[in-house]
Short mmCIF file of C-alpha atoms in Angstrom, two decimals:
data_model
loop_
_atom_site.label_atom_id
_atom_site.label_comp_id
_atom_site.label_asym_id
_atom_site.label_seq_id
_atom_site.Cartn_x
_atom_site.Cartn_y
_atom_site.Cartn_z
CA UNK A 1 0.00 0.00 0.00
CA UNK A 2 1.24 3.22 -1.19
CA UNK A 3 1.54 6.02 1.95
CA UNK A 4 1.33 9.97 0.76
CA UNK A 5 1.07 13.22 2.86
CA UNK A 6 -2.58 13.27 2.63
CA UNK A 7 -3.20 9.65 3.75
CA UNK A 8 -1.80 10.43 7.26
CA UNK A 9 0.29 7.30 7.16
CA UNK A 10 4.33 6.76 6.97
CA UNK A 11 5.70 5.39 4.56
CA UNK A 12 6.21 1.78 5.23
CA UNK A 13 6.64 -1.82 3.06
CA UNK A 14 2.72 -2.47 3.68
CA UNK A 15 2.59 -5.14 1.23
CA UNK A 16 4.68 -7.51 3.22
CA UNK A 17 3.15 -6.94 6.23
CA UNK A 18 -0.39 -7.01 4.34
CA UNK A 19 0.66 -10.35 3.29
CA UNK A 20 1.94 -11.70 6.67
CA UNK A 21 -1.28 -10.62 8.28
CA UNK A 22 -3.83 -11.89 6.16
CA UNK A 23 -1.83 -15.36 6.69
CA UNK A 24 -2.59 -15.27 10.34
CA UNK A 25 -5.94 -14.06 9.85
CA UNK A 26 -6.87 -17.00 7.30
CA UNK A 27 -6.35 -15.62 3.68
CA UNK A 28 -9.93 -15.88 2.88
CA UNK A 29 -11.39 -14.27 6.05
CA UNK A 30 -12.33 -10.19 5.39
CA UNK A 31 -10.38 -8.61 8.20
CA UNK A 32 -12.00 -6.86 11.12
CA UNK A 33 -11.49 -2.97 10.95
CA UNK A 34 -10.21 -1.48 14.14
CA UNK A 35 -12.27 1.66 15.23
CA UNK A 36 -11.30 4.43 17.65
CA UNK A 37 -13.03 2.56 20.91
CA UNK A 38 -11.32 -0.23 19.84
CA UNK A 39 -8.14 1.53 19.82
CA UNK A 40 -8.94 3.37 23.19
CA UNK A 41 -9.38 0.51 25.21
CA UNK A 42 -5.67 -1.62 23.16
CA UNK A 43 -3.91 1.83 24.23
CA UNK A 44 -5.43 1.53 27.83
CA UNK A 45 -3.15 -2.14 27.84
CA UNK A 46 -0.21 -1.25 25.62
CA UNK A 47 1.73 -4.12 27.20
CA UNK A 48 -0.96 -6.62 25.70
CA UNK A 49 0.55 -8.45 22.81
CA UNK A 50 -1.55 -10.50 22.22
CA UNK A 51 -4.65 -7.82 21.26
CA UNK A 52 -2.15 -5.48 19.58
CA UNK A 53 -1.18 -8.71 17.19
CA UNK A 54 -5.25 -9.53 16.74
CA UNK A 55 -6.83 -6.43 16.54
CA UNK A 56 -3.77 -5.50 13.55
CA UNK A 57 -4.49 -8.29 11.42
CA UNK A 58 -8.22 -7.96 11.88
CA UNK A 59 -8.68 -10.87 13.70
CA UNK A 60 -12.65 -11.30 14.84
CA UNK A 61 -12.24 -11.54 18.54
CA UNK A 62 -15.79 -12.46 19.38
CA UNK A 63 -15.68 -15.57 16.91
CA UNK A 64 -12.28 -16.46 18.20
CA UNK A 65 -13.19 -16.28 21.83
CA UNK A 66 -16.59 -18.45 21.30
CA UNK A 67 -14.66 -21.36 19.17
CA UNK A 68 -12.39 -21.30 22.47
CA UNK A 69 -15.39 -21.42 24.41
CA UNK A 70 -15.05 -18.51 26.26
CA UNK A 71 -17.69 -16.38 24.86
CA UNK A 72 -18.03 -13.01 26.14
CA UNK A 73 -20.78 -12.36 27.31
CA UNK A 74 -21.96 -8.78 26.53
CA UNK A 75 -22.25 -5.96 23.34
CA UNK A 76 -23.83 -3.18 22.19
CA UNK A 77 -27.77 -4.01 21.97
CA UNK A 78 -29.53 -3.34 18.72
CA UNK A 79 -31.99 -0.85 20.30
CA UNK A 80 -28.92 0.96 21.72
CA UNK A 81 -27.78 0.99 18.09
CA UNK A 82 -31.16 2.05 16.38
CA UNK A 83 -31.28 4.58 19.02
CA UNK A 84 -27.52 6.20 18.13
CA UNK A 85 -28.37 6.14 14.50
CA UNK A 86 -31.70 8.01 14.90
CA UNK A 87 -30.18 10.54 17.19
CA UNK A 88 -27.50 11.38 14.75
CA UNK A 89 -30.11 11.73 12.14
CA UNK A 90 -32.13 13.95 13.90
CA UNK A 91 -28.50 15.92 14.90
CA UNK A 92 -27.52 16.21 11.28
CA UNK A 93 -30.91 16.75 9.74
CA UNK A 94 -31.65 19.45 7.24
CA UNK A 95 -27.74 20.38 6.77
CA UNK A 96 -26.85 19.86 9.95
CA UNK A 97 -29.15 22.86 11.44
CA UNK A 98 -29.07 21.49 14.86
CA UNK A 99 -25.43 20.76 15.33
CA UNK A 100 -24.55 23.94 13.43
CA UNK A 101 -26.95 25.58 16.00
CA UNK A 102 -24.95 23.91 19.12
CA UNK A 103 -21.77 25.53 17.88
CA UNK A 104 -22.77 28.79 17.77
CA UNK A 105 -23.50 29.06 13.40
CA UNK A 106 -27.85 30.43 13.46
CA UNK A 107 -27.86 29.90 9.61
CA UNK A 108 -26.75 26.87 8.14
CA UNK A 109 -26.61 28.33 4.94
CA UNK A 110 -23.52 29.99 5.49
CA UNK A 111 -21.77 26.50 5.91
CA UNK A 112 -19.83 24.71 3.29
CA UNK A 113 -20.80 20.75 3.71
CA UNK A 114 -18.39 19.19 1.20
CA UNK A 115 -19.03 15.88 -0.19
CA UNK A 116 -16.26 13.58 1.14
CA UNK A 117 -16.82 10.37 -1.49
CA UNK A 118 -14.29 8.84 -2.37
CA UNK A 119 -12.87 4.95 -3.20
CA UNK A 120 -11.67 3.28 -0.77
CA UNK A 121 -10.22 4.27 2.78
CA UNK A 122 -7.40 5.46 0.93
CA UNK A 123 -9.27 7.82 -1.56
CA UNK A 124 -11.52 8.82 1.46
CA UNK A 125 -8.41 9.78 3.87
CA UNK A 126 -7.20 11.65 0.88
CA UNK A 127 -10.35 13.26 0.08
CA UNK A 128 -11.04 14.34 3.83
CA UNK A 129 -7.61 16.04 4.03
CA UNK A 130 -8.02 17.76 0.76
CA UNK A 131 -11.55 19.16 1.83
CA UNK A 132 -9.86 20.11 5.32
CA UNK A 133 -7.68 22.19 3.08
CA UNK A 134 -9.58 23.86 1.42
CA UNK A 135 -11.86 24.95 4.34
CA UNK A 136 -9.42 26.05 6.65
CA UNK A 137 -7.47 28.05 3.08
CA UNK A 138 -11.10 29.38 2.46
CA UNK A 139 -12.08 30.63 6.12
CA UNK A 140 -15.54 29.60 6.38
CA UNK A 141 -17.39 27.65 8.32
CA UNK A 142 -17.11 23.98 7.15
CA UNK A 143 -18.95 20.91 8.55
CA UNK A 144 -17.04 17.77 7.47
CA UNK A 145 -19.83 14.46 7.84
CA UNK A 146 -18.52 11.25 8.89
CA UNK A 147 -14.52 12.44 7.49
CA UNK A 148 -12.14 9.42 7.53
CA UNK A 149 -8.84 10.02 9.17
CA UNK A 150 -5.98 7.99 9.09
CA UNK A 151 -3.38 6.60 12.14
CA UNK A 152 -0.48 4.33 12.10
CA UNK A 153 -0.40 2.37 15.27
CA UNK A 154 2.18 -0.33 15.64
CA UNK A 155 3.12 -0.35 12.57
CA UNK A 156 0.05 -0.62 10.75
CA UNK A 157 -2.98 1.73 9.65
CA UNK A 158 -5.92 2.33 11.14
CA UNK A 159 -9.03 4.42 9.61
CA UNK A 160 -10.91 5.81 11.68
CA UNK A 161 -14.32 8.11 11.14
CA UNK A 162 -15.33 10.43 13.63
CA UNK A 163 -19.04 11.50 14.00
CA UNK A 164 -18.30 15.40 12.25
CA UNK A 165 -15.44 17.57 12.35
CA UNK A 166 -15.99 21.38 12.09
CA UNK A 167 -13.35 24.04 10.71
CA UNK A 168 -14.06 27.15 12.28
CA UNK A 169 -13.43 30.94 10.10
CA UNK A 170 -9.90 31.10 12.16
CA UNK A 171 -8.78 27.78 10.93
CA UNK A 172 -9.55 25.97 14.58
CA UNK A 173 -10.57 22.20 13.78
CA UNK A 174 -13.16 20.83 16.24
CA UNK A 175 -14.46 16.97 16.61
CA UNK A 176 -17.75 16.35 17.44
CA UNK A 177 -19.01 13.35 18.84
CA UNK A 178 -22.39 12.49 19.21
CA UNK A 179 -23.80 10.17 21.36
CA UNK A 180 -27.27 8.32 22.28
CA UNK A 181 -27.08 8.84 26.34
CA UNK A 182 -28.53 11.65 28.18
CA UNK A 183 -27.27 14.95 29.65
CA UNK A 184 -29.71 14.96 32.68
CA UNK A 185 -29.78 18.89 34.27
CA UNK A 186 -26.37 19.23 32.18
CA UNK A 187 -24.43 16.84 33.34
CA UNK A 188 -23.77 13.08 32.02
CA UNK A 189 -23.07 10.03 33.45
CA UNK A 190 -19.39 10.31 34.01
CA UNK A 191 -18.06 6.84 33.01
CA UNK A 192 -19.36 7.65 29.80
CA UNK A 193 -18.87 10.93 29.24
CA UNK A 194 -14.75 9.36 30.36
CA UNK A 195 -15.45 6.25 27.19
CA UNK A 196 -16.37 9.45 24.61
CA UNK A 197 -12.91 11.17 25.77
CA UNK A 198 -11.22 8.44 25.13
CA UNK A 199 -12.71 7.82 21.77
CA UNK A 200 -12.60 11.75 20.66
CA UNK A 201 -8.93 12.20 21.72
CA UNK A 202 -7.67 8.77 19.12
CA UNK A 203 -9.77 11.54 16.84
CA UNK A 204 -8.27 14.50 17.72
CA UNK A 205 -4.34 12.68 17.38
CA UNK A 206 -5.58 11.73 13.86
CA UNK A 207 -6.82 14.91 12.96
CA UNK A 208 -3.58 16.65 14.17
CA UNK A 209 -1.64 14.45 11.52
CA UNK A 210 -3.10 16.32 8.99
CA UNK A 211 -2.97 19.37 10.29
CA UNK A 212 0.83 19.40 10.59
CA UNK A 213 0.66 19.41 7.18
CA UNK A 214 -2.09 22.09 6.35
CA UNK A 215 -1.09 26.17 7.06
CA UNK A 216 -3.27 27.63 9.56
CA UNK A 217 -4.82 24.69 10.83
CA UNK A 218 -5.11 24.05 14.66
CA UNK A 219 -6.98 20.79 16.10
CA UNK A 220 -8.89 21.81 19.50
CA UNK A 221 -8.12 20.13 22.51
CA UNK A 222 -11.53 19.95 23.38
CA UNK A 223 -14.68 17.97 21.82
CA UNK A 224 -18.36 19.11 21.45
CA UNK A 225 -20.05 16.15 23.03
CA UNK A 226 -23.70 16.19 21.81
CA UNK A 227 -26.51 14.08 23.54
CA UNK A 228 -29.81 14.32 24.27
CA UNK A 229 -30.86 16.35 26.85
CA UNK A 230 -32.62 15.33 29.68
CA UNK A 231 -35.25 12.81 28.88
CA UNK A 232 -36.06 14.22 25.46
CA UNK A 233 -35.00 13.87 22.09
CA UNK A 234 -33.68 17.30 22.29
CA UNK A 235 -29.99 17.46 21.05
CA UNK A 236 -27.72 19.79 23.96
CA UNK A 237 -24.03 20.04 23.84
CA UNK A 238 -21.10 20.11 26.10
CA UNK A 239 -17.58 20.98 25.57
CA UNK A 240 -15.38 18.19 26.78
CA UNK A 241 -11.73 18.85 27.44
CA UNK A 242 -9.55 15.92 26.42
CA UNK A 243 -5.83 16.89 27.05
CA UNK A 244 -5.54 14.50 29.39
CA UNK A 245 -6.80 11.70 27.37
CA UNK A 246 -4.76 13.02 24.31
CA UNK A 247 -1.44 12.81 26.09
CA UNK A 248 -1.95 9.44 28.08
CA UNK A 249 -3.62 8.40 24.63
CA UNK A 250 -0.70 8.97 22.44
CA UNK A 251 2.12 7.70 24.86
CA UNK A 252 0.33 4.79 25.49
CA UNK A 253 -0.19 3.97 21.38
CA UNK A 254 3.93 4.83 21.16
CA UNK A 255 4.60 2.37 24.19
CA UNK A 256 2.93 -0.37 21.39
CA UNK A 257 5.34 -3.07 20.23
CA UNK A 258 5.33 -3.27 16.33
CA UNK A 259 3.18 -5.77 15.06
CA UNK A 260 6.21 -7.38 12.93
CA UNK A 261 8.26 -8.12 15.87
CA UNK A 262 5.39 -9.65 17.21
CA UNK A 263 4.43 -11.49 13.86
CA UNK A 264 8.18 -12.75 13.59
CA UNK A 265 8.36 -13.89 17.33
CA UNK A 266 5.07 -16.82 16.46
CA UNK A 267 5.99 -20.19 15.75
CA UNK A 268 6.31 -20.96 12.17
CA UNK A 269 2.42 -21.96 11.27
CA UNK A 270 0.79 -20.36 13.60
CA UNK A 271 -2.88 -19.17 12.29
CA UNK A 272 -5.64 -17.74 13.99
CA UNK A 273 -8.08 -18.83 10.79
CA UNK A 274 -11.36 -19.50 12.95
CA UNK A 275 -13.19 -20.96 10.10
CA UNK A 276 -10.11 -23.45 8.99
CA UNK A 277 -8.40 -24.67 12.79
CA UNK A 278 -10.26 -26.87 15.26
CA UNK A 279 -10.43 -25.19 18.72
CA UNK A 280 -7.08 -27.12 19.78
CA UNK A 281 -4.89 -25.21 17.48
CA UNK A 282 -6.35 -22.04 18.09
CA UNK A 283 -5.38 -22.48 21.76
CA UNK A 284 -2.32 -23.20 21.24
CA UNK A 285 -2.04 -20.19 18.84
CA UNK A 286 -3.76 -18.08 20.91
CA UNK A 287 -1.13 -19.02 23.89
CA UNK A 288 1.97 -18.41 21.62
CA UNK A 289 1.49 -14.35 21.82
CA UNK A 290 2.18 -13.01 25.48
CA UNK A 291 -0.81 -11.26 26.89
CA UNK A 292 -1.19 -9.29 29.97
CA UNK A 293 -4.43 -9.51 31.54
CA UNK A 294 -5.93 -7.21 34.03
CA UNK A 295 -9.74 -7.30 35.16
CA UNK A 296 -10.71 -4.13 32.87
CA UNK A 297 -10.25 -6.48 30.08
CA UNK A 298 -13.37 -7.90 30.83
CA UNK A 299 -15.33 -4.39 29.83
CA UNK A 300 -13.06 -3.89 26.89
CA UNK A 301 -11.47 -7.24 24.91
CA UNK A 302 -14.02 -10.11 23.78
CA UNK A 303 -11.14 -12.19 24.41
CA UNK A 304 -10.68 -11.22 27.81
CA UNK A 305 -12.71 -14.56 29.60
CA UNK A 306 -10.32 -16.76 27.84
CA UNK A 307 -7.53 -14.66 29.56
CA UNK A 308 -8.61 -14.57 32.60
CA UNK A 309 -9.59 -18.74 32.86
CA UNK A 310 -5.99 -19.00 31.63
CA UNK A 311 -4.54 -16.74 34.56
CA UNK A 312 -6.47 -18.34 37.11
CA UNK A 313 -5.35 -21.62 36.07
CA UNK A 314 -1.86 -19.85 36.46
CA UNK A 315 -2.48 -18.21 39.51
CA UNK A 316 -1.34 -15.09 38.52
CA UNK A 317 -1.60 -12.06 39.68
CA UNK A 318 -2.76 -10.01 37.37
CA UNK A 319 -6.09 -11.64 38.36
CA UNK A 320 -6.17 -8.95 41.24
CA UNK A 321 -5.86 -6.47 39.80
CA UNK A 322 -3.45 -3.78 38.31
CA UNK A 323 -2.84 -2.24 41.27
CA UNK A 324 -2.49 -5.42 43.63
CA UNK A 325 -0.08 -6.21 41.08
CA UNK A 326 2.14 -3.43 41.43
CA UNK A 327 2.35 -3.52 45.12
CA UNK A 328 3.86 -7.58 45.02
CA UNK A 329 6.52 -6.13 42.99
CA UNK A 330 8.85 -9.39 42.08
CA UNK A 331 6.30 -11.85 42.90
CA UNK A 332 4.16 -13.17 40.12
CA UNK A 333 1.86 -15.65 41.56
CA UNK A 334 -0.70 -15.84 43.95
CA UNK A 335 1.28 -19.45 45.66
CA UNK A 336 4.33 -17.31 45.54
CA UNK A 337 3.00 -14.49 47.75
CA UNK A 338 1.55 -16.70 49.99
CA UNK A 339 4.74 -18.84 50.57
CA UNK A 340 6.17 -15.55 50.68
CA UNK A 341 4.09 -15.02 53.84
CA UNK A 342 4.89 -17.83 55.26
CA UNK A 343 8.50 -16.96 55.08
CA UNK A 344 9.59 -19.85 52.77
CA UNK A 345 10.59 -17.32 49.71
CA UNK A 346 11.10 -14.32 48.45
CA UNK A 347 13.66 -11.75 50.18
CA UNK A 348 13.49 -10.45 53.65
CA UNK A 349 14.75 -7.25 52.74
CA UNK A 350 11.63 -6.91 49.65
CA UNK A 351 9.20 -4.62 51.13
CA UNK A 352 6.57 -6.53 49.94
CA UNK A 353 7.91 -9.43 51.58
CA UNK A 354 7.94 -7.28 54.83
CA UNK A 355 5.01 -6.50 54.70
CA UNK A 356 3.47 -9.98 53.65
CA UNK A 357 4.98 -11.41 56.85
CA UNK A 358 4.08 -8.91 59.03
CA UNK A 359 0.41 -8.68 57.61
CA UNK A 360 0.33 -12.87 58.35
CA UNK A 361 2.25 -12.33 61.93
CA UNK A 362 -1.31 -9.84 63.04
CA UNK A 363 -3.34 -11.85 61.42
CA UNK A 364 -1.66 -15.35 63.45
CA UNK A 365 -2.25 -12.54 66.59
CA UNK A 366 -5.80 -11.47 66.18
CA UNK A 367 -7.01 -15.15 65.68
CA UNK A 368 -4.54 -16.24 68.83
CA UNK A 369 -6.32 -13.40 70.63
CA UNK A 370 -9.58 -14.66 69.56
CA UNK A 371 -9.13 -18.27 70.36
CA UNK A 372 -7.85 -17.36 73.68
CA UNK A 373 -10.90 -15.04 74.81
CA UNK A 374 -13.42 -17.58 73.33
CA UNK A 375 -11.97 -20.67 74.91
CA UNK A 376 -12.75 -22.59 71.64
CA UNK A 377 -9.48 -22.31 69.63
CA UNK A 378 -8.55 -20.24 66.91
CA UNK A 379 -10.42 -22.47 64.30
CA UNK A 380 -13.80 -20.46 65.82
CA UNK A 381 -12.77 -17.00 64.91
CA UNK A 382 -11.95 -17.70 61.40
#
């Protein structure tokens, strides 16, 4: 695949890789596309091989994880979906009057609304950046409808199609997202108004690609989040700032091992074709790419149950939590820390050894104290 200026992407020998990933994919499988939630939630776990390898070569997670027999249980609803779609309809109806009205623009006809056709993702990426261009060159208000915007993560590209963009007169860019849950007295429920950050700032690092490239253009560090207000169908906006998620956003997505190191690390063979291997060899496939599990995988990776049975089994960790796991420091297992507490391993001088053993020595105390004021052993008090 050819890589230009106005694609977004560097240049980079795609066709190999193309070829490479479509082998581990199963040659005749269409690959899934990755989306900006999708790429949220892999740059929330950067360490977490084993996604970044499936989620590059498009790799349908939710097939994969129910041939396994780990199924996960859970997924958008198709009212939740009919409901987004005829929200955004209503948002962008008669040239966008609503969402035009939301930023501040009373007469829509002043608005350029370009037509962004184009064949392919890579005529599309090119055609967005060309109309994004031109509006910001012309000074006008521009509304941009579902622009596709191009990101290279690990390696390989990612396409990715906001809600809107609008290019103010002054050349500012602006992402809007729009989305289906309510804004009750002005205010959101905040675990989802946090999701939408997270999704809007993989937007707003894509957008700035293009703008390094484009005089006068600035992408704003802040998103109009529209929703409906209260219990209505009435659309209300909010202006969400996403610096924060931005920053940790794009570190996280640099922290990413390539996907060719982890391609070339597999075992020659290896396949993740659901339609072609039993269940067997997709385990074993499956288990040859490191993962690193952590219990908000189960909210964010259809392959997370399978991850989590297999940690278990191992007794790891990681099963705890990411912050348990941080505090054990050098000890990976759940049978190490407790033989840690018992004092037959790990280092004295680890503080998490220290503290392991002194934790067990007031816990031996309180049930000793127990036992002793009961009269019926320490077996009662536990």
């Amino acid at each position: 695949m050819s890589a230009s200026l106005d694609s977004g992407l560097s240049p980079t020998p795609q066709t190999t890789r193309r070829q490479r990933l479509a082998e581990l994919r199963g040659p005749a499988t269409v690959p899934r596309p990755l989306d900006a939630r999708a790429l949220a939630a892999l740059a929330a776990n950067p360490g977490c091989r084993r996604r970044a390898l499936l989620d590059g070569a498009g790799v349908d997670k939710s097939a994969l994880a129910a041939k396994l027999g780990s199924p996960a249980p859970f997924g958008q609803s198709q009212f939740a979906i009919v409901r987004g779609n005829s929200f955004e309809a209503k948002v962008k109806a008669d040239g966008g009057r609503e969402l035009l009205r939301l930023i501040g623009v009373e007469e829509p006809g002043t608005v350029s609304v370009p037509d962004l056709a184009a064949a392919g993702p890579q005529g599309r990426v090119a055609r967005t950046a060309l109309a994004l261009r031109e509006a910001t060159g012309a000074g006008t208000w521009t509304l941009l409808d579902h622009p596709l915007l191009a990101l290279d993560v690990a390696g390989s590209p990612v396409y990715l199609e906001p809600d809107a963009v609008v290019v103010r007169p002054d050349g500012g860019w602006t992402v809007v997202e729009i989305k289906s849950f309510p804004m009750v007295d002005g205010a959101a429920d905040a675990s989802k108004v946090g999701a939408a950050a997270r999704q809007a700032a993989v937007y707003v690092l894509a957008l700035e690609r293009v703008a390094a490239l484009t005089e006068g253009a600035r992408v704003a560090q802040s998103v109009l989040l529209i929703c409906p207000k209260d219990f209505s169908n009435v659309p209300t906006a909010s202006v969400v700032d996403v610096r924060k998620q931005r920053s940790v956003t794009r570190r996280q997505l640099a922290r990413l091992t390539r996907i060719d190191e982890i391609a070339e690390a597999l075992p020659e063979g290896t396949s993740f074709d659901v339609a072609e291997r039993s269940a067997a060899e997709l385990a074993v496939a499956v288990e040859s790419v490191p993962h690193q599990y952590a219990p908000e995988c189960l909210a964010a990776c259809e392959l997370a149950f399978h991850c989590r049975s297999r940690s278990r089994d191992a007794g790891a960790v990681e099963t705890l939590g990411r912050s348990v796991r941080g505090e054990l420091g050098g000890l990976p297992t759940i049978g190490a820390v407790l033989a840690a507490s018992r004092g037959e391993e790990g280092d004295p001088q680890d503080p998490a050894v220290a503290a392991l053993r002194r934790a067990r020595a007031l816990r031996e105390e309180a049930l000793a104290a127990c036992g002793a004021s009961s009269g019926r052993g320490t077996a009662a008090c536990r």
